[in-house]
Amino acid sequence: MEEVLALVEARLRTALGEPDARAAVTFLGTDRIEVLRFTEGDVVRYATLGMSAQPMTDPTAALADPVKGPRAELLLTVRAGIADTDKVLRPLAVLAASPQVEGVVVAPGASLDLGEPLWPGAPFSSVLVAESGGLVEDLELDEPRDPVRFLPLLPMTPNEAAWKRVHGAQALQERWLNAGTDLRDPLRRSVTLD
């Protein structure tokens, strides 16, 4: 477990530089989850560290495989200085702990809902999990372990989350793209959904 997390942190540092802050959260019955903050110009990135220590297990499986299964960490990128986004540390840790707590397999296209704003005054209480491989490359591990995927999180307004449930993740991402939506804006309004 420690070996995997050391490799994950090294990959994050290679891709994003040195973190300028980190916080740790431990929930009852779960492994410790850290959230690292990386600031670059007017952008701040938050990355979880700890979610990939154990493979995610299908909740219908009779036994959890301690080696095989998908592994991931979460990434959130927002514009700095516009909102108090540093308060997102605990909500991100909650999302990263969801595979251990709720038996959820976090994968691209999924919605994760907190039921409360991501940070004070945020118009978002849920996120869309995007495809890995962009900002931080997947981290290959020795067989038979699955690679660690670094999954970007795209904040969704309640209207966008409801629309996504009906029309799907791809349709929502196309709406954002066609509207030129700045998904890094921590105070952005909902895209037009007609």
GROMACS .gro file of C-alpha atoms in nm:
model
  194
    1MET     CA    1   0.000   0.000   0.000
    2GLU     CA    2   0.274   0.249   0.098
    3GLU     CA    3   0.469   0.154  -0.216
    4VAL     CA    4   0.171   0.234  -0.440
    5LEU     CA    5   0.111   0.568  -0.269
    6ALA     CA    6   0.479   0.663  -0.296
    7LEU     CA    7   0.465   0.594  -0.671
    8VAL     CA    8   0.140   0.790  -0.702
    9GLU     CA    9   0.282   1.091  -0.519
   10ALA     CA   10   0.596   1.080  -0.737
   11ARG     CA   11   0.376   1.079  -1.051
   12LEU     CA   12   0.175   1.377  -0.920
   13ARG     CA   13   0.495   1.571  -0.844
   14THR     CA   14   0.637   1.495  -1.188
   15ALA     CA   15   0.320   1.615  -1.361
   16LEU     CA   16   0.217   1.904  -1.136
   17GLY     CA   17   0.531   2.015  -0.946
   18GLU     CA   18   0.571   2.044  -0.571
   19PRO     CA   19   0.252   2.067  -0.366
   20ASP     CA   20   0.224   2.389  -0.167
   21ALA     CA   21  -0.018   2.243   0.088
   22ARG     CA   22  -0.156   1.908   0.199
   23ALA     CA   23  -0.422   1.791   0.439
   24ALA     CA   24  -0.516   1.447   0.567
   25VAL     CA   25  -0.857   1.311   0.660
   26THR     CA   26  -0.935   0.974   0.814
   27PHE     CA   27  -1.289   0.843   0.829
   28LEU     CA   28  -1.389   0.566   1.069
   29GLY     CA   29  -1.303   0.230   0.918
   30THR     CA   30  -1.111   0.371   0.620
   31ASP     CA   31  -0.752   0.434   0.524
   32ARG     CA   32  -0.617   0.788   0.548
   33ILE     CA   33  -0.687   1.011   0.248
   34GLU     CA   34  -0.465   1.310   0.178
   35VAL     CA   35  -0.543   1.601  -0.052
   36LEU     CA   36  -0.249   1.782  -0.210
   37ARG     CA   37  -0.275   2.135  -0.349
   38PHE     CA   38  -0.068   2.250  -0.647
   39THR     CA   39  -0.074   2.617  -0.748
   40GLU     CA   40   0.042   2.730  -1.090
   41GLY     CA   41  -0.026   3.089  -1.192
   42ASP     CA   42  -0.400   3.155  -1.171
   43VAL     CA   43  -0.489   2.786  -1.146
   44VAL     CA   44  -0.504   2.565  -0.839
   45ARG     CA   45  -0.521   2.187  -0.860
   46TYR     CA   46  -0.626   1.950  -0.585
   47ALA     CA   47  -0.526   1.583  -0.602
   48THR     CA   48  -0.626   1.301  -0.369
   49LEU     CA   49  -0.365   1.060  -0.238
   50GLY     CA   50  -0.481   0.739  -0.074
   51MET     CA   51  -0.779   0.630  -0.281
   52SER     CA   52  -0.552   0.410  -0.498
   53ALA     CA   53  -0.398   0.224  -0.202
   54GLN     CA   54  -0.660  -0.049  -0.242
   55PRO     CA   55  -0.833  -0.162  -0.562
   56MET     CA   56  -1.199  -0.066  -0.596
   57THR     CA   57  -1.429  -0.365  -0.570
   58ASP     CA   58  -1.758  -0.431  -0.743
   59PRO     CA   59  -2.018  -0.411  -0.465
   60THR     CA   60  -2.182  -0.730  -0.597
   61ALA     CA   61  -1.859  -0.934  -0.566
   62ALA     CA   62  -1.865  -1.198  -0.293
   63LEU     CA   63  -1.501  -1.133  -0.195
   64ALA     CA   64  -1.287  -0.824  -0.240
   65ASP     CA   65  -0.967  -0.899  -0.434
   66PRO     CA   66  -0.678  -0.733  -0.247
   67VAL     CA   67  -0.468  -0.702  -0.565
   68LYS     CA   68  -0.677  -0.683  -0.883
   69GLY     CA   69  -0.932  -0.415  -0.957
   70PRO     CA   70  -0.940  -0.055  -1.077
   71ARG     CA   71  -0.740   0.204  -0.886
   72ALA     CA   72  -0.779   0.580  -0.910
   73GLU     CA   73  -0.705   0.920  -0.761
   74LEU     CA   74  -0.916   1.232  -0.814
   75LEU     CA   75  -0.808   1.569  -0.961
   76LEU     CA   76  -0.994   1.900  -0.940
   77THR     CA   77  -0.873   2.212  -1.122
   78VAL     CA   78  -1.018   2.559  -1.055
   79ARG     CA   79  -0.919   2.921  -1.103
   80ALA     CA   80  -0.744   3.061  -0.797
   81GLY     CA   81  -0.850   3.363  -0.595
   82ILE     CA   82  -1.215   3.375  -0.705
   83ALA     CA   83  -1.373   3.160  -0.430
   84ASP     CA   84  -1.266   2.989  -0.107
   85THR     CA   85  -1.190   2.664  -0.289
   86ASP     CA   86  -0.944   2.542  -0.023
   87LYS     CA   87  -1.253   2.433   0.172
   88VAL     CA   88  -1.291   2.157  -0.091
   89LEU     CA   89  -1.031   1.943   0.088
   90ARG     CA   90  -1.276   1.753   0.309
   91PRO     CA   91  -1.538   1.705   0.035
   92LEU     CA   92  -1.266   1.567  -0.197
   93ALA     CA   93  -1.153   1.328   0.075
   94VAL     CA   94  -1.516   1.215   0.119
   95LEU     CA   95  -1.539   1.141  -0.254
   96ALA     CA   96  -1.204   0.958  -0.249
   97ALA     CA   97  -1.318   0.746   0.047
   98SER     CA   98  -1.646   0.646  -0.124
   99PRO     CA   99  -1.505   0.321  -0.272
  100GLN     CA  100  -1.408   0.204   0.079
  101VAL     CA  101  -1.716   0.339   0.257
  102GLU     CA  102  -1.991   0.271   0.003
  103GLY     CA  103  -1.835   0.007  -0.224
  104VAL     CA  104  -1.856   0.245  -0.521
  105VAL     CA  105  -1.636   0.191  -0.826
  106VAL     CA  106  -1.548   0.542  -0.948
  107ALA     CA  107  -1.517   0.546  -1.327
  108PRO     CA  108  -1.537   0.799  -1.613
  109GLY     CA  109  -1.893   0.910  -1.681
  110ALA     CA  110  -2.003   0.862  -1.320
  111SER     CA  111  -2.160   1.133  -1.107
  112LEU     CA  112  -2.052   1.178  -0.747
  113ASP     CA  113  -2.288   1.381  -0.529
  114LEU     CA  114  -2.197   1.533  -0.195
  115GLY     CA  115  -2.540   1.673  -0.111
  116GLU     CA  116  -2.375   2.001  -0.007
  117PRO     CA  117  -2.166   2.267  -0.185
  118LEU     CA  118  -1.811   2.166  -0.280
  119TRP     CA  119  -1.689   2.479  -0.098
  120PRO     CA  120  -1.869   2.773   0.069
  121GLY     CA  121  -2.090   2.951  -0.184
  122ALA     CA  122  -2.017   2.699  -0.460
  123PRO     CA  123  -2.300   2.649  -0.712
  124PHE     CA  124  -2.194   2.281  -0.733
  125SER     CA  125  -2.273   1.988  -0.506
  126SER     CA  126  -2.174   1.712  -0.747
  127VAL     CA  127  -1.905   1.632  -0.999
  128LEU     CA  128  -1.879   1.445  -1.328
  129VAL     CA  129  -1.587   1.203  -1.344
  130ALA     CA  130  -1.394   1.261  -1.669
  131GLU     CA  131  -1.152   1.037  -1.861
  132SER     CA  132  -0.799   0.992  -1.732
  133GLY     CA  133  -0.476   1.033  -1.926
  134GLY     CA  134  -0.474   1.408  -1.984
  135LEU     CA  135  -0.308   1.616  -1.715
  136VAL     CA  136  -0.150   1.324  -1.527
  137GLU     CA  137  -0.069   1.005  -1.716
  138ASP     CA  138  -0.195   0.672  -1.584
  139LEU     CA  139   0.055   0.498  -1.356
  140GLU     CA  140   0.130   0.139  -1.455
  141LEU     CA  141   0.184  -0.099  -1.162
  142ASP     CA  142   0.343  -0.444  -1.159
  143GLU     CA  143   0.115  -0.726  -1.275
  144PRO     CA  144  -0.142  -0.836  -1.177
  145ARG     CA  145  -0.232  -0.493  -1.035
  146ASP     CA  146  -0.435  -0.253  -1.250
  147PRO     CA  147  -0.286   0.089  -1.331
  148VAL     CA  148  -0.371   0.394  -1.121
  149ARG     CA  149  -0.588   0.634  -1.320
  150PHE     CA  150  -0.594   1.005  -1.236
  151LEU     CA  151  -0.956   1.105  -1.292
  152PRO     CA  152  -1.044   1.474  -1.342
  153LEU     CA  153  -1.357   1.595  -1.165
  154LEU     CA  154  -1.583   1.846  -1.345
  155PRO     CA  155  -1.814   2.035  -1.106
  156MET     CA  156  -2.184   2.021  -1.200
  157THR     CA  157  -2.468   2.247  -1.095
  158PRO     CA  158  -2.782   2.067  -0.971
  159ASN     CA  159  -2.955   2.137  -1.307
  160GLU     CA  160  -2.659   1.995  -1.500
  161ALA     CA  161  -2.651   1.686  -1.278
  162ALA     CA  162  -3.024   1.626  -1.335
  163TRP     CA  163  -2.984   1.678  -1.711
  164LYS     CA  164  -2.686   1.439  -1.716
  165ARG     CA  165  -2.893   1.166  -1.547
  166VAL     CA  166  -3.141   1.184  -1.837
  167HIS     CA  167  -2.910   1.251  -2.134
  168GLY     CA  168  -2.576   1.104  -2.025
  169ALA     CA  169  -2.226   1.230  -1.954
  170GLN     CA  170  -2.122   1.263  -2.318
  171ALA     CA  171  -2.419   1.486  -2.400
  172LEU     CA  172  -2.342   1.715  -2.105
  173GLN     CA  173  -1.976   1.741  -2.202
  174GLU     CA  174  -2.081   1.833  -2.557
  175ARG     CA  175  -2.309   2.106  -2.415
  176TRP     CA  176  -2.019   2.247  -2.216
  177LEU     CA  177  -1.790   2.234  -2.519
  178ASN     CA  178  -2.040   2.393  -2.758
  179ALA     CA  179  -2.113   2.674  -2.509
  180GLY     CA  180  -1.744   2.740  -2.443
  181THR     CA  181  -1.801   2.675  -2.072
  182ASP     CA  182  -1.505   2.753  -1.845
  183LEU     CA  183  -1.518   2.445  -1.623
  184ARG     CA  184  -1.241   2.591  -1.404
  185ASP     CA  185  -1.454   2.891  -1.302
  186PRO     CA  186  -1.551   2.817  -0.938
  187LEU     CA  187  -1.854   3.047  -0.961
  188ARG     CA  188  -1.978   2.969  -1.312
  189ARG     CA  189  -2.346   2.944  -1.394
  190SER     CA  190  -2.517   2.638  -1.537
  191VAL     CA  191  -2.485   2.582  -1.909
  192THR     CA  192  -2.808   2.639  -2.109
  193LEU     CA  193  -3.009   2.314  -2.100
  194ASP     CA  194  -3.312   2.336  -2.327
   0.00000   0.00000   0.00000
